[in-house]
Coordinates of C-alpha atoms in Angstrom, one line a residue:
Chain A
D1 CA 7.9 -13.9 -7.1
Q2 CA 7.5 -10.8 -8.9
Q3 CA 5.8 -11.1 -12.2
V4 CA 6.4 -7.6 -13.3
K5 CA 9.8 -6.1 -12.7
Q6 CA 11.1 -2.6 -13.1
N7 CA 14.8 -2.9 -12.4
S8 CA 15.5 0.8 -12.2
P9 CA 14.1 2.4 -9.0
S10 CA 15.0 5.9 -10.5
L11 CA 16.1 7.7 -13.7
S12 CA 17.5 11.1 -14.3
V13 CA 17.1 12.6 -17.9
Q14 CA 17.9 16.2 -19.1
E15 CA 14.7 18.2 -20.3
G16 CA 14.3 17.9 -23.9
R17 CA 16.1 14.5 -24.2
I18 CA 14.4 10.9 -24.4
S19 CA 13.4 9.1 -21.3
I20 CA 13.4 5.3 -21.8
L21 CA 11.7 3.4 -18.7
N22 CA 11.6 -0.6 -19.1
C23 CA 9.7 -3.2 -17.7
D24 CA 10.2 -7.0 -17.8
Y25 CA 7.4 -9.7 -17.1
T26 CA 7.5 -13.4 -16.4
N27 CA 4.0 -14.6 -16.9
S28 CA 3.3 -15.8 -20.4
M29 CA -0.5 -15.3 -19.8
F30 CA -0.1 -11.5 -19.9
D31 CA -1.6 -10.2 -22.8
Y32 CA -2.3 -6.3 -22.2
F33 CA 0.1 -4.0 -20.7
L34 CA -0.2 -0.5 -19.4
W35 CA 1.9 2.4 -17.9
Y36 CA 0.6 4.6 -15.2
K37 CA 2.1 7.9 -14.0
K38 CA 1.8 9.0 -10.3
Y39 CA 2.4 12.2 -8.5
P40 CA 3.0 12.5 -5.1
A41 CA -0.5 12.5 -2.8
E42 CA -2.5 11.5 -6.0
G43 CA -3.6 8.2 -7.4
P44 CA -2.1 6.6 -10.5
T45 CA -3.2 7.9 -13.8
F46 CA -3.5 6.0 -16.9
L47 CA -0.9 6.8 -19.6
I48 CA -0.8 4.4 -22.4
S49 CA -1.4 0.7 -22.9
I50 CA -0.7 -1.9 -25.7
S51 CA -2.1 -5.2 -26.3
S52 CA 0.1 -8.3 -27.1
I53 CA -1.1 -8.6 -30.6
K54 CA 0.8 -5.2 -31.3
D55 CA 4.5 -4.4 -30.9
K56 CA 4.2 -0.5 -30.7
N57 CA 1.8 2.1 -29.7
E58 CA 2.0 5.9 -29.8
D59 CA 0.1 8.6 -28.1
G60 CA 1.8 12.0 -28.7
R61 CA 5.0 12.2 -26.9
F62 CA 4.6 8.8 -25.3
T63 CA 5.4 5.5 -27.1
V64 CA 5.3 2.0 -25.7
F65 CA 7.2 -0.9 -27.4
L66 CA 6.5 -4.5 -26.8
N67 CA 8.9 -7.4 -27.3
K68 CA 6.8 -10.5 -26.6
S69 CA 9.7 -13.0 -27.1
A70 CA 11.9 -11.2 -24.6
K71 CA 8.9 -10.4 -22.3
H72 CA 9.9 -6.9 -22.4
L73 CA 8.3 -3.6 -22.7
S74 CA 9.5 -0.1 -22.7
L75 CA 8.1 3.5 -22.4
H76 CA 9.7 6.4 -24.5
I77 CA 9.0 9.8 -23.7
V78 CA 10.1 12.4 -26.3
P79 CA 11.0 15.2 -25.7
S80 CA 11.0 15.0 -21.9
Q81 CA 9.4 17.9 -20.0
P82 CA 9.6 19.0 -16.2
G83 CA 6.1 17.9 -15.9
D84 CA 7.0 14.4 -16.7
S85 CA 8.8 14.1 -13.4
A86 CA 6.8 11.2 -11.5
V87 CA 6.8 7.7 -10.6
Y88 CA 6.0 5.5 -13.6
F89 CA 4.3 1.9 -12.9
C90 CA 4.3 -0.7 -15.5
A91 CA 1.3 -3.0 -15.2
A92 CA 0.1 -6.2 -16.8
S93 CA -3.3 -8.1 -17.2
D94 CA -4.3 -11.4 -18.4
Y95 CA -7.3 -9.8 -20.3
S96 CA -8.5 -13.1 -21.4
G97 CA -10.3 -13.2 -18.2
G98 CA -12.1 -10.0 -19.0
G99 CA -9.9 -7.8 -16.8
A100 CA -11.8 -9.1 -13.6
D101 CA -8.8 -10.0 -11.7
G102 CA -7.0 -6.6 -11.8
L103 CA -3.6 -5.6 -12.7
T104 CA -0.1 -6.8 -11.8
F105 CA 2.2 -3.9 -10.9
G106 CA 6.0 -3.5 -11.0
K107 CA 7.6 -1.4 -8.2
G108 CA 7.7 1.7 -10.3
T109 CA 10.4 3.9 -11.7
H110 CA 11.0 7.5 -10.3
L111 CA 11.7 9.7 -13.3
I112 CA 13.4 13.0 -12.6
I113 CA 13.6 15.6 -15.4
Q114 CA 16.6 17.9 -14.9
P115 CA 16.4 21.3 -16.3
Chain E
D1 CA -18.8 15.0 -10.0
A2 CA -18.1 12.0 -12.2
G3 CA -15.2 9.8 -11.3
I4 CA -14.1 7.9 -8.3
T5 CA -13.9 9.1 -4.8
Q6 CA -12.2 7.6 -1.7
S7 CA -12.9 8.7 2.1
P8 CA -11.3 9.5 4.1
R9 CA -8.1 10.8 2.6
Y10 CA -6.2 10.7 5.9
K11 CA -6.9 8.3 8.8
I12 CA -5.1 7.4 12.0
T13 CA -6.5 4.6 14.0
E14 CA -5.2 2.5 17.0
T15 CA -4.1 -1.2 16.9
G16 CA -7.0 -3.6 17.2
R17 CA -9.7 -1.0 15.9
Q18 CA -11.9 -1.8 13.0
V19 CA -11.8 0.8 10.3
T20 CA -13.5 1.1 7.0
L21 CA -12.2 2.9 3.9
M22 CA -15.0 3.9 1.5
C23 CA -14.7 3.8 -2.4
H24 CA -17.6 5.3 -4.7
Q25 CA -17.5 5.4 -8.4
T26 CA -20.0 7.1 -10.9
W27 CA -19.1 5.3 -14.1
S28 CA -20.9 2.1 -13.4
H29 CA -17.9 -0.1 -14.1
S30 CA -18.2 -3.5 -13.5
Y31 CA -14.8 -4.2 -11.8
M32 CA -13.6 -2.5 -8.9
F33 CA -10.3 -3.2 -6.8
W34 CA -8.3 -2.4 -3.8
Y35 CA -4.9 -2.0 -3.9
R36 CA -2.2 -0.9 -1.3
Q37 CA 1.1 0.8 -1.9
D38 CA 4.3 0.2 0.2
L39 CA 7.7 1.5 -0.3
G40 CA 9.7 -1.4 -2.1
H41 CA 6.4 -3.1 -3.2
G42 CA 4.7 -0.9 -5.7
L43 CA 1.0 -1.5 -5.8
R44 CA -0.3 -5.0 -4.5
L45 CA -4.0 -6.0 -4.9
I46 CA -6.0 -6.7 -1.9
Y47 CA -9.3 -7.6 -3.3
Y48 CA -11.2 -7.3 -6.3
S49 CA -15.0 -7.3 -7.6
A50 CA -16.2 -8.1 -10.9
A51 CA -19.9 -7.1 -10.1
A52 CA -22.4 -6.5 -7.3
D53 CA -22.2 -9.4 -4.8
I54 CA -19.1 -11.0 -6.4
T55 CA -15.8 -10.4 -4.7
D56 CA -12.4 -12.4 -4.6
K57 CA -9.1 -12.3 -3.0
G58 CA -6.1 -10.6 -4.4
E59 CA -2.3 -10.9 -3.6
V60 CA -2.6 -9.7 0.1
P61 CA -6.0 -10.2 1.4
D62 CA -5.3 -11.4 5.1
G63 CA -6.9 -8.9 7.7
Y64 CA -9.2 -7.2 5.2
V65 CA -12.9 -7.7 4.4
V66 CA -14.8 -6.1 1.5
S67 CA -18.4 -6.0 0.4
R68 CA -20.2 -4.9 -2.8
S69 CA -23.9 -4.6 -2.3
K70 CA -24.2 -1.8 -5.0
T71 CA -22.2 -1.6 -8.1
E72 CA -21.0 1.8 -7.4
N73 CA -19.6 1.2 -3.9
F74 CA -16.8 -1.0 -2.7
P75 CA -15.7 -0.4 0.9
L76 CA -12.7 -2.0 2.5
T77 CA -12.8 -2.9 6.1
L78 CA -9.8 -3.7 8.3
E79 CA -11.4 -5.9 11.1
S80 CA -8.6 -5.5 13.7
A81 CA -6.2 -3.0 12.4
T82 CA -2.3 -3.7 12.8
R83 CA 0.7 -1.8 12.4
S84 CA 1.7 -3.7 9.3
Q85 CA -1.4 -2.3 7.5
T86 CA -0.1 1.2 7.7
S87 CA 0.0 2.0 4.0
V88 CA -1.6 4.1 1.3
Y89 CA -4.8 2.4 -0.1
F90 CA -6.0 3.0 -3.6
C91 CA -9.3 2.0 -4.8
A92 CA -10.1 1.6 -8.7
S93 CA -12.6 0.8 -11.3
S94 CA -12.3 -0.5 -14.6
P95 CA -14.8 -1.3 -17.7
G96 CA -12.4 -4.2 -18.4
T97 CA -9.2 -2.7 -19.7
E98 CA -7.4 0.1 -18.1
A99 CA -8.2 0.8 -14.3
F100 CA -9.0 4.3 -13.1
F101 CA -7.8 5.2 -9.6
G102 CA -9.1 7.2 -6.6
Q103 CA -6.7 9.7 -4.8
G104 CA -5.9 7.2 -2.1
T105 CA -6.3 7.1 1.6
R106 CA -3.4 7.3 3.9
L107 CA -4.0 5.0 6.8
T108 CA -1.7 5.0 9.9
V109 CA -2.0 2.4 12.7
V110 CA -0.4 3.4 15.9

């Protein structure tokens, strides 16, 4: 029973265009959502997060949108750059527990930026 | 150096052997976690710890043991390694919101 779903295993986008990565969740208790970026042979690195009290959070080229009624979030990268080619993981947490019981991750989307 | 470090980076072991993966963080984060990454599964939580001497099972704990006698260390032990435990293992620490990951240990059980 997957609580966090990333239905696109891979996504190819041209350099300079917008990349949109999607994520759906089923657990209504999740109240904090994060995106991680992972390069081969490295650990995941934190990219951006959003609390359930917000519907948008921006950090430079990265924006995360949250639609609670649809249990859906998306990560927008504008403009896409070659260094953005990586696997992106969506993660969620029931932060009311203080974050003690960890994050639930999706399976990841491999983003490929084409020159 | 500040951060979270895992050792070893690579390990090959035989079926039935005990092996311990080490994790050390310098931030004094309360929370620490062990995840495994497998193709088609993403990252799955093995064990977590809210503080020294407090640990709990995650999604896939069978065959693993953890301890946390000091805040900064969180070793993961495979008591009797099986081929299904061939994976990449990530340790992470968190102050309560985002988690910060180590570089991973690639474990192969032959």
